mmCIF file of C-alpha atoms in Angstrom:
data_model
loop_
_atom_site.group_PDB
_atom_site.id
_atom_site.type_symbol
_atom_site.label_atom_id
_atom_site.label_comp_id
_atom_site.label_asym_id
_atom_site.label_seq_id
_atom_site.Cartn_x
_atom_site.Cartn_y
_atom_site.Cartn_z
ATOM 1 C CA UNK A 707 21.364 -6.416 34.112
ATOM 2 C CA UNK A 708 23.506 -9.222 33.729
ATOM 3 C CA UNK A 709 26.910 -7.602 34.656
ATOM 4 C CA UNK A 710 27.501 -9.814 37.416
ATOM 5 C CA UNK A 711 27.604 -13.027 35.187
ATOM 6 C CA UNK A 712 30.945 -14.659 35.399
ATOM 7 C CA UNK A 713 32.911 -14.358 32.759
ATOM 8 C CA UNK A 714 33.956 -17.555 30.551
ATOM 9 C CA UNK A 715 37.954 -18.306 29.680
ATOM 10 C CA UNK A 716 37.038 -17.654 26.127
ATOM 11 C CA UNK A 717 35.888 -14.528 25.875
ATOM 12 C CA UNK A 718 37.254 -11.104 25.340
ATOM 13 C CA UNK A 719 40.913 -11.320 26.779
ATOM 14 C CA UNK A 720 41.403 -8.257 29.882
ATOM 15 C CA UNK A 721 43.234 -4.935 28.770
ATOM 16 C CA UNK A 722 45.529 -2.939 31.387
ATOM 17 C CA UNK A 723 44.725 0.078 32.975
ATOM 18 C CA UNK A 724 47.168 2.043 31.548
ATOM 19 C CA UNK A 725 46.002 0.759 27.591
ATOM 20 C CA UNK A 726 43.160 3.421 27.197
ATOM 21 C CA UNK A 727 44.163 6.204 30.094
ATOM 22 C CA UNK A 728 44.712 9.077 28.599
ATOM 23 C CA UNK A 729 44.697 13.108 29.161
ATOM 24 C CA UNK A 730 43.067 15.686 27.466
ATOM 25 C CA UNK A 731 44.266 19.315 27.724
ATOM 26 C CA UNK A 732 42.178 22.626 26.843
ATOM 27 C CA UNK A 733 42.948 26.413 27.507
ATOM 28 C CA UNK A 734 40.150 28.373 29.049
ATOM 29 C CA UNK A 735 39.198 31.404 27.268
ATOM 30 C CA UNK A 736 36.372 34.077 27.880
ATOM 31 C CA UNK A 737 34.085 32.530 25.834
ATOM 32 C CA UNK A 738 34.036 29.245 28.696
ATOM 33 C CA UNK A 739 33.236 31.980 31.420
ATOM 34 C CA UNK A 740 30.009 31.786 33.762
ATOM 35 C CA UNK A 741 28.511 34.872 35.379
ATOM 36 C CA UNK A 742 31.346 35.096 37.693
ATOM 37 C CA UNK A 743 33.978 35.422 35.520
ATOM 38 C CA UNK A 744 35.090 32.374 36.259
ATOM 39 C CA UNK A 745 34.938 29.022 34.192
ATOM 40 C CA UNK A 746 31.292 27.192 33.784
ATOM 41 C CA UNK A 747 30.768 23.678 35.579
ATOM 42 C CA UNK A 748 29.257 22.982 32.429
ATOM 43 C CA UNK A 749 32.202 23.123 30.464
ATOM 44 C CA UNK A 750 34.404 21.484 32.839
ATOM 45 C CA UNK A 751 31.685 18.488 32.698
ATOM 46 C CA UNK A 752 31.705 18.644 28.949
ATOM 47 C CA UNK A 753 36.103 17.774 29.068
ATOM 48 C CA UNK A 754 35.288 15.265 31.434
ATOM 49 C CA UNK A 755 32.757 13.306 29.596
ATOM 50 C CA UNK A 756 35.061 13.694 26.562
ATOM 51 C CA UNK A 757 38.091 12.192 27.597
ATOM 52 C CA UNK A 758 36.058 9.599 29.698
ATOM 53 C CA UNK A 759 34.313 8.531 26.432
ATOM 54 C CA UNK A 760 37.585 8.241 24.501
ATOM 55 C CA UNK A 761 38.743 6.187 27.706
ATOM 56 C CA UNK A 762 35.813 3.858 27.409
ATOM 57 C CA UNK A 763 35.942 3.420 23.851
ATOM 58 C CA UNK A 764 39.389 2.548 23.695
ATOM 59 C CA UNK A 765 38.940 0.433 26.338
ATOM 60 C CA UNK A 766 35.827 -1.323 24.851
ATOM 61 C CA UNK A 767 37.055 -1.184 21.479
ATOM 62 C CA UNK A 768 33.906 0.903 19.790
ATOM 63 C CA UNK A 769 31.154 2.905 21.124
ATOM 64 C CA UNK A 770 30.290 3.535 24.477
ATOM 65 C CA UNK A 771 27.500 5.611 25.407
ATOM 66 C CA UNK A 772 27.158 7.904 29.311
ATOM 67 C CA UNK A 773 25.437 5.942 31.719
ATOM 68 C CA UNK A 774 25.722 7.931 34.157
ATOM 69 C CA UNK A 775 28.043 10.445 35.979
ATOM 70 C CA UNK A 776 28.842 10.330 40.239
ATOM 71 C CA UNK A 777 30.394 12.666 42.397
ATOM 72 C CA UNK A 778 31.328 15.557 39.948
ATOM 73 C CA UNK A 779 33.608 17.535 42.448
ATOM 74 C CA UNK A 780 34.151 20.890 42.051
ATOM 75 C CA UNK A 781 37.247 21.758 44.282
ATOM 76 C CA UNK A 782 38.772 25.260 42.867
ATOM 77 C CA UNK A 783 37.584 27.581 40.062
ATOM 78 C CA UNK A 784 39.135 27.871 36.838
ATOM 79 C CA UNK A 785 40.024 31.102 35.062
ATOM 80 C CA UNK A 786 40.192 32.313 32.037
ATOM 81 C CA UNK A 787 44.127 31.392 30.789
ATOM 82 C CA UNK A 788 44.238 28.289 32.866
ATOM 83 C CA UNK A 789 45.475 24.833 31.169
ATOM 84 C CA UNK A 790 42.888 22.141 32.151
ATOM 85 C CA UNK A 791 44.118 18.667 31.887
ATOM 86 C CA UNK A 792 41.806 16.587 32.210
ATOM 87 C CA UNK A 793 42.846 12.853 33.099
ATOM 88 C CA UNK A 794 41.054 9.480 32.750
ATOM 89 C CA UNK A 795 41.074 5.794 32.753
ATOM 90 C CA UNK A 796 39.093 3.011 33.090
ATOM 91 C CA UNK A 797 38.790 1.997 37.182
ATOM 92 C CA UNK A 798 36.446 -1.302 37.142
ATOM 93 C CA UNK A 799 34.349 -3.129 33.805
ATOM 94 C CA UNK A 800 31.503 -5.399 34.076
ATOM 95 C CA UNK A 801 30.168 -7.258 31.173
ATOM 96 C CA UNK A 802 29.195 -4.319 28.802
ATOM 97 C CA UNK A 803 29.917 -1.487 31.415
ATOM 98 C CA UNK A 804 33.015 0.384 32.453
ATOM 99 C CA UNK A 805 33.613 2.887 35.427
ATOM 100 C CA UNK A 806 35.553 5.911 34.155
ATOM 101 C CA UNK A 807 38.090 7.501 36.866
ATOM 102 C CA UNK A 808 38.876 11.510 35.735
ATOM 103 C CA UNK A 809 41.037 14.082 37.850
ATOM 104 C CA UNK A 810 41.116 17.518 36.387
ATOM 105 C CA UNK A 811 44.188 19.288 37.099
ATOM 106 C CA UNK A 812 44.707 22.917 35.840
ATOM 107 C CA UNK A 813 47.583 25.322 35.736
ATOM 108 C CA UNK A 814 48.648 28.795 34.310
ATOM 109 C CA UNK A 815 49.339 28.661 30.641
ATOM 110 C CA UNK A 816 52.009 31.073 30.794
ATOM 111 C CA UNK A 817 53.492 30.225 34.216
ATOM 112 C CA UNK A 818 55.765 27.320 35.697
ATOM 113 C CA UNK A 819 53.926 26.574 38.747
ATOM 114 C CA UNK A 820 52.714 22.792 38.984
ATOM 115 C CA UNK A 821 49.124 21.888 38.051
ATOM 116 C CA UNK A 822 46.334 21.783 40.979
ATOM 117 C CA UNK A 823 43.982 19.084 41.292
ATOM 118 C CA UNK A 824 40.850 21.539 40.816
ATOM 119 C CA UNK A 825 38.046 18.464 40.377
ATOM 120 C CA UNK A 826 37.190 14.431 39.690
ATOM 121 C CA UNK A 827 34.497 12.466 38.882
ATOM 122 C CA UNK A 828 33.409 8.780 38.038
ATOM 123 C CA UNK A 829 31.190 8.072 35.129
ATOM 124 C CA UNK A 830 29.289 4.567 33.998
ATOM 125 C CA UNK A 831 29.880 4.190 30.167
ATOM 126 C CA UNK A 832 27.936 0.994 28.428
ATOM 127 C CA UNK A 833 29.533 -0.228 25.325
ATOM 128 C CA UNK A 834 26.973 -0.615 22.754
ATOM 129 C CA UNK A 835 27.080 -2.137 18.998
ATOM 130 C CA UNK A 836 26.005 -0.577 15.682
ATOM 131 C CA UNK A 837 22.157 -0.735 17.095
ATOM 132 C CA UNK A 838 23.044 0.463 20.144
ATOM 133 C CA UNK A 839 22.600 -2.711 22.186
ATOM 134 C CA UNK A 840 24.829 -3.222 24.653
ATOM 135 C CA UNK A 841 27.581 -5.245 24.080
ATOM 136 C CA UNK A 842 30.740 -6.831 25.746
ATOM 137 C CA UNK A 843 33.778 -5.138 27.031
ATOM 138 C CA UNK A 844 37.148 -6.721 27.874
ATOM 139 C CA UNK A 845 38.002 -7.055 31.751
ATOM 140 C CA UNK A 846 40.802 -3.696 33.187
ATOM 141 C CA UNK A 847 43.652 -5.340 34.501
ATOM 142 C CA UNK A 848 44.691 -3.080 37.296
ATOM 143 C CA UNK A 849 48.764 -2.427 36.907
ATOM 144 C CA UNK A 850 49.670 -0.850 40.097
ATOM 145 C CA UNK A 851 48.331 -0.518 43.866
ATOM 146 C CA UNK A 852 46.834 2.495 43.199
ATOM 147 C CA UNK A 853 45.231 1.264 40.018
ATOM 148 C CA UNK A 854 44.002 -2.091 42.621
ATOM 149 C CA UNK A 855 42.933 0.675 45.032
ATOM 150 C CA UNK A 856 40.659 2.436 42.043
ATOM 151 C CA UNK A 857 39.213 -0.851 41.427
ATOM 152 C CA UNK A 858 37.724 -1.727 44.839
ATOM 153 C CA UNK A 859 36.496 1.679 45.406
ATOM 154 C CA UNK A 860 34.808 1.468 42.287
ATOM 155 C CA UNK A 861 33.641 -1.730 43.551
ATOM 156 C CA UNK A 862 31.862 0.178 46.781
ATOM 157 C CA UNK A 863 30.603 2.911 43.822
ATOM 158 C CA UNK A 864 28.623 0.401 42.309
ATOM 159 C CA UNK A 865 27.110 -1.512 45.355
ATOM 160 C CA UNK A 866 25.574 2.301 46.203
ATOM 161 C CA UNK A 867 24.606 3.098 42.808
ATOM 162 C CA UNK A 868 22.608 -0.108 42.622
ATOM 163 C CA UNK A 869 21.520 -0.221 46.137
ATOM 164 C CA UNK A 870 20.396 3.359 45.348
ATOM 165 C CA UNK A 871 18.283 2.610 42.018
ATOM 166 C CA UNK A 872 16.568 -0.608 44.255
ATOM 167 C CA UNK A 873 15.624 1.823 46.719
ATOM 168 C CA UNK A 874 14.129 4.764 44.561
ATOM 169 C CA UNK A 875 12.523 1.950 42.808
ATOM 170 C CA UNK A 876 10.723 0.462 45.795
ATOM 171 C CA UNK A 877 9.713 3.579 47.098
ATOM 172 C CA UNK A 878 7.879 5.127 43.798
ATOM 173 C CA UNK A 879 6.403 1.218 43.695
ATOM 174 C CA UNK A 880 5.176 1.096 47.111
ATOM 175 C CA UNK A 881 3.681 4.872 46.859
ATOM 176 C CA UNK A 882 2.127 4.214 43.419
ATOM 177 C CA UNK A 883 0.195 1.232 45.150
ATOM 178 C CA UNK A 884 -1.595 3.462 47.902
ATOM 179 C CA UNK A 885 -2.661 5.604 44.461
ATOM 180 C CA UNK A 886 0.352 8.669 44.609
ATOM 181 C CA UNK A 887 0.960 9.744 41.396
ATOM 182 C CA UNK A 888 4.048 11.653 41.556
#
């Protein structure tokens, strides 16, 4: 991938953080339960990659497409009657990919009590073109420290990811040589 390349004065001017963060919000009903009464992963994945994919196309401007998805963090349940908001922006871009920062918060619907973080992740969105080709996105201007802060962790993120993929890849290589077929 070229996402390293540096990028020229005269191309796509940067966007700040806080131009495609946005928040989605969903009640939990019975039909979103698992087994154990309580909400499905599943469906807390499926709000996440939602509002990360209107994140990244905003940010990009048109399509983006789910790379990939890190660290999906589980840290409370969710019941039926809770308000999931689901929050997202864009943390780091490279030339046609973006990291995607989401917290989900939830709270009761029918109570005053503050929202609880209950999960986060960090997705890898490419922005692709009418053929599905990927294609250039603008560069996040981080706003704040904390925005600055998202950016070099997502920084680290992608060292691992990569450094991750070059290992796998080296390993299936060097076992497919002595004649594993796995």
């Amino acid at each position: 991938m070229t996402d390293q390349a540096p990028r020229l004065e005269s191309e796509i001017p940067g966007k700040p953080t806080s131009a495609s963060r946005t928040t989605l919000s969903h009640i939990m009903t019975h039909a979103d339960t698992n087994l154990l009464g309580t909400v499905h992963g599943g469906v807390i994945m499926k709000l996440v990659d939602d509002a990360a994919g209107a994140v990244a196309g905003r940010h990009s401007g048109g399509p983006a497409v789910t790379a990939s998805m890190d660290e999906m963090v589980f840290l409370e349940p969710v019941r039926v009657g809770d308000l999931v908001h689901v929050k997202a922006q864009v943390n780091w871009t490279g030339r046609s990919s973006m990291e995607v920062g989401v917290r989900v918060l939830a709270e009761r619907w029918n109570e005053s009590t503050p929202a609880q973080q209950v999960g986060s992740a960090y997705l890898v969105f490419a922005a692709v073109d009418a053929d599905g080709k990927p294609r250039t996105v603008p560069p996040v201007l981080p706003e704040t420290d904390r925005d600055r802060r998202r950016y070099q962790e997502a920084q680290i993120r992608r060292t691992h990811r990569l450094a991750r993929r070059r290992a796998i890849k080296e390993l299936r290589e060097a076992r497919a040589a002595e004649g594993f077929d796995d």
